[in-house]
XYZ file of C-alpha atoms in Angstrom:
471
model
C -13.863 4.947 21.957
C -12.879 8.296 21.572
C -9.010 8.824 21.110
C -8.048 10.291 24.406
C -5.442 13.413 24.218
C -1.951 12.143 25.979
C -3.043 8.664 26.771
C -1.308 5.992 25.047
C -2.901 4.013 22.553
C -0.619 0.874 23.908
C -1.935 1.167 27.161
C -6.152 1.422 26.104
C -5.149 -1.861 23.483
C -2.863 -3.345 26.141
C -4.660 -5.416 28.173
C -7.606 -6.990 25.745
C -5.157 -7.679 22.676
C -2.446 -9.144 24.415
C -4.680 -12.213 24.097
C -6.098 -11.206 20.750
C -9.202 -10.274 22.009
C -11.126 -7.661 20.265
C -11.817 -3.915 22.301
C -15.455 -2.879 22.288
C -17.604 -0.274 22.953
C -15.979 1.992 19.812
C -18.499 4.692 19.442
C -18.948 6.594 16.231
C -20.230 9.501 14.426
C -23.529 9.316 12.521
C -22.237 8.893 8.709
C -23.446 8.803 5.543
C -25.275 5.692 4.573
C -23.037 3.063 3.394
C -23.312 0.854 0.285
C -24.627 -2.549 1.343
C -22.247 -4.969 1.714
C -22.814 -8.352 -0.409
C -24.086 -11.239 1.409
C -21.359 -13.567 3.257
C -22.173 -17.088 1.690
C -22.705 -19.632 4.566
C -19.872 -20.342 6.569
C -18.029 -17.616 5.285
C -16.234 -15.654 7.765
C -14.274 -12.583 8.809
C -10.200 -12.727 8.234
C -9.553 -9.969 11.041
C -7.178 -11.222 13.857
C -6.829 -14.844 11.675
C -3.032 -15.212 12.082
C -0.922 -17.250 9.644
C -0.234 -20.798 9.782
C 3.246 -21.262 10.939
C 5.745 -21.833 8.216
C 9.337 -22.811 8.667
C 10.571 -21.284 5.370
C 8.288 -19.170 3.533
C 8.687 -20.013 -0.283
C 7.574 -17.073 -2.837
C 6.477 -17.642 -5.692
C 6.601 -13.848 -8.263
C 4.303 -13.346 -11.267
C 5.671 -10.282 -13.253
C 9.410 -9.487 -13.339
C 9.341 -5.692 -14.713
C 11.173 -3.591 -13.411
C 9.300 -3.778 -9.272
C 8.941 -7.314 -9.867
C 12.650 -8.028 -10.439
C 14.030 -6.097 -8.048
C 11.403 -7.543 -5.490
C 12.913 -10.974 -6.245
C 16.041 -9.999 -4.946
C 14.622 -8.538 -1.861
C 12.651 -12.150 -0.978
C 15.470 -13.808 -1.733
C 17.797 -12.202 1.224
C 15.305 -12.177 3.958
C 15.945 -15.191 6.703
C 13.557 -17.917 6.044
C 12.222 -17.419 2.837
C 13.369 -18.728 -0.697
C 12.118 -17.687 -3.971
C 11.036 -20.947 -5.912
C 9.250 -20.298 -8.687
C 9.280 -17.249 -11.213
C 6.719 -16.107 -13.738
C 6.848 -13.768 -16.729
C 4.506 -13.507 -19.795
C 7.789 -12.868 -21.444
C 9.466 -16.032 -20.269
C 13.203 -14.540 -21.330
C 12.728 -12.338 -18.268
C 11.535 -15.606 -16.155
C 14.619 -17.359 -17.066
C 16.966 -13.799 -16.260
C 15.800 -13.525 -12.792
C 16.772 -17.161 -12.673
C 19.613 -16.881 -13.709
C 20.301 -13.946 -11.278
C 19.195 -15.459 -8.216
C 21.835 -18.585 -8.835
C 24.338 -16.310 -9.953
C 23.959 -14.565 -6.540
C 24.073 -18.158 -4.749
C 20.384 -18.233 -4.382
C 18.914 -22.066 -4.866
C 16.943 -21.877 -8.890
C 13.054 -21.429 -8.986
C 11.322 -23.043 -11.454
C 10.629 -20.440 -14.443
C 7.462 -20.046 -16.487
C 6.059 -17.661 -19.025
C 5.855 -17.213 -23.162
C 1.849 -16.649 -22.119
C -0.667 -14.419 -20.660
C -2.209 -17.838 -18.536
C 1.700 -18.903 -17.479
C 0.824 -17.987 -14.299
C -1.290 -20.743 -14.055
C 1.408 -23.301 -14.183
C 3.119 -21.267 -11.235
C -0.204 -21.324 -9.041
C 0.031 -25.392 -9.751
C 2.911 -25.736 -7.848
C 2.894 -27.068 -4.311
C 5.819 -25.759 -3.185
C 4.776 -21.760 -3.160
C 3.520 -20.625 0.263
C 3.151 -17.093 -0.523
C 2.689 -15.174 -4.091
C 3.910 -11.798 -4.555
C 2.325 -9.857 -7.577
C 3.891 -7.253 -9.473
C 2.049 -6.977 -12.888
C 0.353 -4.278 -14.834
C -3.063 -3.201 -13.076
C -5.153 -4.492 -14.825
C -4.165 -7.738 -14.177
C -4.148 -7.785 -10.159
C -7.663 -8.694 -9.367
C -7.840 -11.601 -11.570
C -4.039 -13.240 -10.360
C -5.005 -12.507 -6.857
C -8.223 -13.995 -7.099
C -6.826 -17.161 -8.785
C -3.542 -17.572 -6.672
C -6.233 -17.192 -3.511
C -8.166 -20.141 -4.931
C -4.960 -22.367 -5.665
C -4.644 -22.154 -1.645
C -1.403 -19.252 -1.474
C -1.511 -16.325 0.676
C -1.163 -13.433 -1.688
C 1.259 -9.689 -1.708
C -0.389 -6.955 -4.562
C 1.594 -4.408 -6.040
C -0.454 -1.261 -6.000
C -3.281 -1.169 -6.026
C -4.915 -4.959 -5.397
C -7.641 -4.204 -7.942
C -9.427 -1.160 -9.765
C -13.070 -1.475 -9.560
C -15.458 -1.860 -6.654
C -16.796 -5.559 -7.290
C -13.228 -6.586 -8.086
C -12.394 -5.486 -4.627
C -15.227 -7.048 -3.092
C -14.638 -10.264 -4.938
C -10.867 -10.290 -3.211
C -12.140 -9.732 0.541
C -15.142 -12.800 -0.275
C -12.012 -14.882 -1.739
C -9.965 -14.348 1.129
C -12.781 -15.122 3.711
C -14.023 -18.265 1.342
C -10.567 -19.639 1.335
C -9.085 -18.104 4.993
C -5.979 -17.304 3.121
C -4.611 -13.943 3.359
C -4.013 -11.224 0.783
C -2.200 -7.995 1.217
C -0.909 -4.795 -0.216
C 2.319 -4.790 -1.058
C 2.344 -0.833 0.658
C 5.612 -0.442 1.004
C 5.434 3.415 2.192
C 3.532 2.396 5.513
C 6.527 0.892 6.477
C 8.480 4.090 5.963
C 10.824 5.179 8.720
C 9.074 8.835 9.125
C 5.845 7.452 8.788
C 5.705 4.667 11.342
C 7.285 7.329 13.639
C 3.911 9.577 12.493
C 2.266 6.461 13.796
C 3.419 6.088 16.947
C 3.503 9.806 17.708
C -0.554 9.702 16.943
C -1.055 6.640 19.128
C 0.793 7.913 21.533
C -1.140 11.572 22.179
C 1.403 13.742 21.080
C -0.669 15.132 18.518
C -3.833 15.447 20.486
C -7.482 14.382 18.893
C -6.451 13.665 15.476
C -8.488 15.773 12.596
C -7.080 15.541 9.779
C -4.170 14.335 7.797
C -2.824 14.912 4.028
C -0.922 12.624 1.953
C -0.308 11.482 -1.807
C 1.552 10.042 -4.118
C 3.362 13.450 -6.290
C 5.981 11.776 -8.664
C 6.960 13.447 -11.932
C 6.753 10.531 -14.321
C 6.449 11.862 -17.341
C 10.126 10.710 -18.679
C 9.084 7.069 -17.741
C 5.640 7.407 -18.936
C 7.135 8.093 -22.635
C 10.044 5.270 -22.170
C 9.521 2.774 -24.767
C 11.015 0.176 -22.596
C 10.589 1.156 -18.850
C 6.485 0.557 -18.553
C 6.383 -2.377 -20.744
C 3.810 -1.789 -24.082
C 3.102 1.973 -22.087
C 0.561 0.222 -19.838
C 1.132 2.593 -17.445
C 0.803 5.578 -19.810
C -2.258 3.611 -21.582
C -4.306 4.305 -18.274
C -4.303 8.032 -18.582
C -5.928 7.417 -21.789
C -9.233 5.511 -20.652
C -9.688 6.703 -16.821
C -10.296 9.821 -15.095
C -9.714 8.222 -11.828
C -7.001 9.032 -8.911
C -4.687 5.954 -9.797
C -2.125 5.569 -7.112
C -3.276 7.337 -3.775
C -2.562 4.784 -1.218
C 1.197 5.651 -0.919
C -0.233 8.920 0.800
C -3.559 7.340 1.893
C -2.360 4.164 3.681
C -0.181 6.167 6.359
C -2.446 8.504 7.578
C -4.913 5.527 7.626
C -3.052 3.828 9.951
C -2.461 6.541 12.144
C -6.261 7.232 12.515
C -7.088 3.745 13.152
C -9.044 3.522 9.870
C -10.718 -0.310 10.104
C -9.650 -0.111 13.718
C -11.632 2.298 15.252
C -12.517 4.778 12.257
C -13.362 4.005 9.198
C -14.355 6.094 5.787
C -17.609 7.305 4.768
C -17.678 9.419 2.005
C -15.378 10.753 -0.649
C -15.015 13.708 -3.392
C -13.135 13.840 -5.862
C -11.611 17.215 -8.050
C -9.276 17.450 -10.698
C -7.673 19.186 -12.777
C -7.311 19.593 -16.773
C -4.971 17.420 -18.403
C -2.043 19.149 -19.641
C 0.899 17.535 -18.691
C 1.392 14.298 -20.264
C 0.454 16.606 -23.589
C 2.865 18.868 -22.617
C 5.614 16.972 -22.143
C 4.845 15.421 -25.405
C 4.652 18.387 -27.291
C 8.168 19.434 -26.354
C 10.170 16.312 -25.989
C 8.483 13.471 -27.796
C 9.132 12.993 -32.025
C 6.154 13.001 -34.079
C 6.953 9.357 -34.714
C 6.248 8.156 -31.520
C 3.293 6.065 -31.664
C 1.803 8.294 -28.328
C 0.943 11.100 -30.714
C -1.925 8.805 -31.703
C -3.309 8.704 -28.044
C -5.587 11.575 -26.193
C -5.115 12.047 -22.235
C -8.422 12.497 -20.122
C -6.679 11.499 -16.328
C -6.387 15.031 -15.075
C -3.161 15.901 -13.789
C -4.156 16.158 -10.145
C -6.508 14.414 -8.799
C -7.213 15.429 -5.155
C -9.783 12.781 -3.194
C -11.521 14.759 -0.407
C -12.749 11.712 2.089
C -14.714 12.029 5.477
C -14.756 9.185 8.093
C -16.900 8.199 10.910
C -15.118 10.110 13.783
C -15.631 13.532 11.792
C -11.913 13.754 10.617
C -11.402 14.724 7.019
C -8.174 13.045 4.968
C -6.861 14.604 1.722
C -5.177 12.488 -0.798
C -3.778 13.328 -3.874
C -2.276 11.982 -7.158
C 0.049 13.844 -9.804
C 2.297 12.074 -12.139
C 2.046 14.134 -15.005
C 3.548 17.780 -13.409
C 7.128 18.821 -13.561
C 7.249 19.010 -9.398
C 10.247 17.349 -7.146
C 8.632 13.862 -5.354
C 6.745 14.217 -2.466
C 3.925 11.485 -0.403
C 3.418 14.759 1.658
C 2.599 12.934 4.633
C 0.771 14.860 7.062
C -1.248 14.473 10.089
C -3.251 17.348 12.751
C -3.819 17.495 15.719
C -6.013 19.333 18.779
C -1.823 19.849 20.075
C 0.363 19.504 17.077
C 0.881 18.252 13.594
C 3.973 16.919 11.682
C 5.007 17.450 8.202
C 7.126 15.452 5.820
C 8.879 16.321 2.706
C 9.295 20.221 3.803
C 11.728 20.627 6.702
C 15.427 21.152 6.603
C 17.003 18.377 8.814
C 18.083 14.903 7.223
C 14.546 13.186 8.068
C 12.868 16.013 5.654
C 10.060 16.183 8.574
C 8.964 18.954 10.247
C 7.069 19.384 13.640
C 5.117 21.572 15.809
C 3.523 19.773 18.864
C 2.244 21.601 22.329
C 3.432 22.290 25.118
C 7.179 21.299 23.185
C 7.122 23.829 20.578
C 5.708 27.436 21.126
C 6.362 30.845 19.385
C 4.870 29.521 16.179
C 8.047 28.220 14.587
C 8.846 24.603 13.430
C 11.376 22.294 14.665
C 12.891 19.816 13.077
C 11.861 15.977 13.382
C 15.264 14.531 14.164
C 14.479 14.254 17.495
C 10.841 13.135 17.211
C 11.667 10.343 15.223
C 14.623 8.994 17.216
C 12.262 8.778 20.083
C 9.591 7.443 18.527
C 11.221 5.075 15.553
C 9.543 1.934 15.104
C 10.500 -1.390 16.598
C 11.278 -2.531 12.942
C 13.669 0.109 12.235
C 15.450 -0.297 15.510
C 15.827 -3.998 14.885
C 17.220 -4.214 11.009
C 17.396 -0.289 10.273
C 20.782 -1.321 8.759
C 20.096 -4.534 7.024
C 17.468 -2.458 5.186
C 19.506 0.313 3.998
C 22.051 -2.689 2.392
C 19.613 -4.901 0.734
C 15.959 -3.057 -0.180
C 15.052 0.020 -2.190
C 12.978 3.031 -1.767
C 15.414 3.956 1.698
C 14.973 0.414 3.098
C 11.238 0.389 3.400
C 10.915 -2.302 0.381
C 12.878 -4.551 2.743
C 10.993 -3.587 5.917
C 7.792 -4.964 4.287
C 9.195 -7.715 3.126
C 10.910 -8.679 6.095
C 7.900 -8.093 8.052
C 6.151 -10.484 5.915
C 7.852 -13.693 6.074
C 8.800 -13.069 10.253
C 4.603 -13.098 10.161
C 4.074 -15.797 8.254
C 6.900 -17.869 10.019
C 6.113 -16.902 13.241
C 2.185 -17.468 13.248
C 1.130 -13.991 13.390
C -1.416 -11.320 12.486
C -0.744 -9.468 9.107
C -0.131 -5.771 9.862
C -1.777 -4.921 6.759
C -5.143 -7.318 5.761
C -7.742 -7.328 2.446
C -9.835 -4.915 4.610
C -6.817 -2.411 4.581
C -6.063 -3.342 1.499
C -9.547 -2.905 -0.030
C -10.326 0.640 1.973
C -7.009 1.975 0.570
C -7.627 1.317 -3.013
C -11.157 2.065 -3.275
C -10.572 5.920 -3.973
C -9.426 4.744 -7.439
C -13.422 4.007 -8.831
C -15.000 6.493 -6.432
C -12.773 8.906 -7.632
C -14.141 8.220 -11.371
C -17.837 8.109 -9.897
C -17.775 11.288 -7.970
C -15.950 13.117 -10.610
C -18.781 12.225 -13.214
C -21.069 13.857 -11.194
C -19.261 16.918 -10.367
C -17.381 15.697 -7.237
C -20.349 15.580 -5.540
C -20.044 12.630 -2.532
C -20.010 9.001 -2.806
C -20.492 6.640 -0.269
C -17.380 4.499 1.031
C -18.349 0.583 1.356
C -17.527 -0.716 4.822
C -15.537 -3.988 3.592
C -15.427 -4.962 7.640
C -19.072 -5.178 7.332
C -19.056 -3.242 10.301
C -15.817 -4.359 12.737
C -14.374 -1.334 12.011
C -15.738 -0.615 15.228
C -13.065 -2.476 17.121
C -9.964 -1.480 18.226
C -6.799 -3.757 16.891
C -3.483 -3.735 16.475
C -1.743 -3.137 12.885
C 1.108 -1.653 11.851
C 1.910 -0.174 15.426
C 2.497 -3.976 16.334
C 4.272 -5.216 19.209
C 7.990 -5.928 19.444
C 8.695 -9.880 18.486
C 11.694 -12.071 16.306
C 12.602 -13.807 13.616
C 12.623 -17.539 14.465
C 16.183 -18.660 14.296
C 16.688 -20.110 10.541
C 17.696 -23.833 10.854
């Protein structure tokens, strides 16, 4: 179905998802030819529209307690219905700390594990965990998704759910195999400016939707050369051993959404450029003594990486990644329009959005977003806008998501975000590193909906609904 310039998304999925039926008759571009999707195993099946099991309290169980994973804690541990009961560290001092925390903030104790790289085990073990939230190094997602999947949990991945292609494949089978769900923990598509983007899109205002821009531009080159921030460097360690773009889907995942990717779109191809890089040797060079065991290590992640990726519908989506350049932060988040567009991170008012839409706006100057984004802020925000800003980082948004989460889960629903999304959104990281061996040239994008990106759904622009009361 071709988006149709000032008619309402709401109204066209109205009617047929009400009931959680599925829209049809989604047309598409011709694209490029897809890599084949593996085989469903017999009586495998698709996890789109599956809504949770209805849970009275949701009860978390967190493996990693760095600094996201600690914090995090705290943020499950205020939201209405849920409880944190169990708590896992391979260093099991910080298991026991968060522990400690919790009861010292009046919070009930969770069990504690770690001392091991397999404590996590003992966690998954437990019958009392409904939902697992993951905050670990990368390299380590895939394999504690995949297990806490198996051990029967619904899972939440810190960024990004896994790095390689079959590892991502393996989580969408798992979830199907076991009908449990698994998520990314992407906080920034819950951000107030861009679920306003959102609505704006599926609303018209912006007209047929070509192309949008967004990325993940954080100078983290002081943190990178912390000897106790990123815990043994893993963070830094990456630069050393990949070329690809690492961390896209902060910028990705918005625009996604607002084009319906899975839901009506989906990507085809992608190309990848980047630059030398200089940074992280830079930095080095100038602020780092000889002594530091980082002299011995030589970067090859460039410092921007910029994924060029086509989809279906013929829109074009630009994400980027730069950590390593002395820059103030930015996502950019930015979407285009046949009638308008709407920048973030480069206007003057207090949203730090700018917009141009027709017939509004004429005489080729901006306005600010103030007023866009009052009209069109998202049901979420309206609802605990200030309980946010009290109890979650990152402007609220880290409480937003996690909010969201447990009213899902405890009220039966449909995630907003599912291992399709999930998958799409971090595959740029190893078809960034295949394209860029050979010479950016394009690489197909796998379809992990084996082909019900077709249908039009609901996601993050979700309907207005409640907490159920807490007993």
């Amino acid at each position: 179905m071709t988006q149709l310039s000032g008619i309402s998304r709401r109204l066209l999925l109205g009617g047929a998802l009400a009931s959680g039926a599925l829209a049809t008759g989604v047309g598409s571009a011709p694209t490029a030819a897809a890599l084949p999707a593996p085989r469903r195993r017999p009586g495998q099946k698709s996890m789109i529209n599956v809504p949770f099991e209805t849970y009275r309290t949701v009860r978390v169980g967190v493996i990693g307690l760095g600094n996201r994973g600690s914090g995090m804690t705290t943020g499950w541990s205020v939201v209405p219905g849920c409880t944190v009961t169990a708590v896992c560290d391979i260093r099991a001092d910080r298991a026991k700390r968060t522990a400690d925390q919790l009861v010292a903030q009046g919070k009930p104790r969770p069990a504690d594990f770690g001392g091991t790289a397999d404590s996590y085990e003992q966690l998954l073990r437990r019958d009392d965990i409904d939902l697992v939230y993951i905050a670990t190094p990368w390299e380590f997602h895939h394999e504690q998704g995949r297990a806490a999947l198996l051990a029967g949990k619904h899972v939440i991945v810190e960024l990004p759910i896994a790095t390689e292609l079959h590892e991502l494949w393996d989580l969408v089978d798992t979830s199907e195999r076991t009908r449990r769900h698994l998520m990314l923990s992407e906080n920034c598509s819950y951000g107030r400016n861009e679920l306003a983007m959102l609505k704006m899109a599926h609303e018209g205002m912006f007209g047929d939707i070509t192309n949008g821009h967004g990325g993940y531009l954080h100078d983290l080159r002081q943190l990178l050369f912390s000897d106790t921030y990123y815990t043994d460097a893993w963070r830094r360690r990456w630069h050393t051993r990949s070329t690809a773009s690492f961390y896209p889907m902060h910028g990705l995942a918005p625009i996604a959404a607002a084009m319906d990717i899975n839901r009506g779109d989906r990507m085809t191809t992608l190309r990848a450029t980047a630059t030398a890089p200089k940074g992280l040797a830079d930095y080095r060079e100038r602020f780092v003594p000889r002594s530091h065991p980082s002299w011995k290590e030589t970067y090859v992640n460039g410092d921007l990486v910029t994924c060029l990726i086509d989809t279906a519908k013929g829109r074009v989506i630009r994400a980027e990644h730069d950590v390593s350049s002395p820059r103030p932060y930015s996502r950019i988040n930015s979407l285009a329009g046949s009638r308008g567009i709407f920048e973030d991170y480069a206007g003057t008012s207090s949203t730090g959005g700018r917009v141009y839409v027709e017939p509004d706006h004429s005489g080729h100057s901006w306005r600010d977003f103030d007023t866009f984004r009052k009209e069109f802020d998202h049901w979420l925000w309206k609802k605990i806008g200030d309980d946010a800003a009290n109890n979650g980082g990152h402007g609220g948004m880290d409480y937003v998501l996690q909010w969201r989460t447990v009213q899902l889960m405890r009220a039966g629903l449909v995630p907003d975000i599912d291992v399709y999304d999930s998958a799409a959104w971090c595959s740029p990281i190893p078809l960034s590193v295949t394209s860029l061996a050979a010479d950016g040239r394009p690489v197909d994008v796998p379809d992990f909906t084996r082909g019900a990106w077709v249908n039009l759904r609901l996601g993050l622009d979700s309907r207005v609904s409640e907490m159920p009361p807490v007993a």
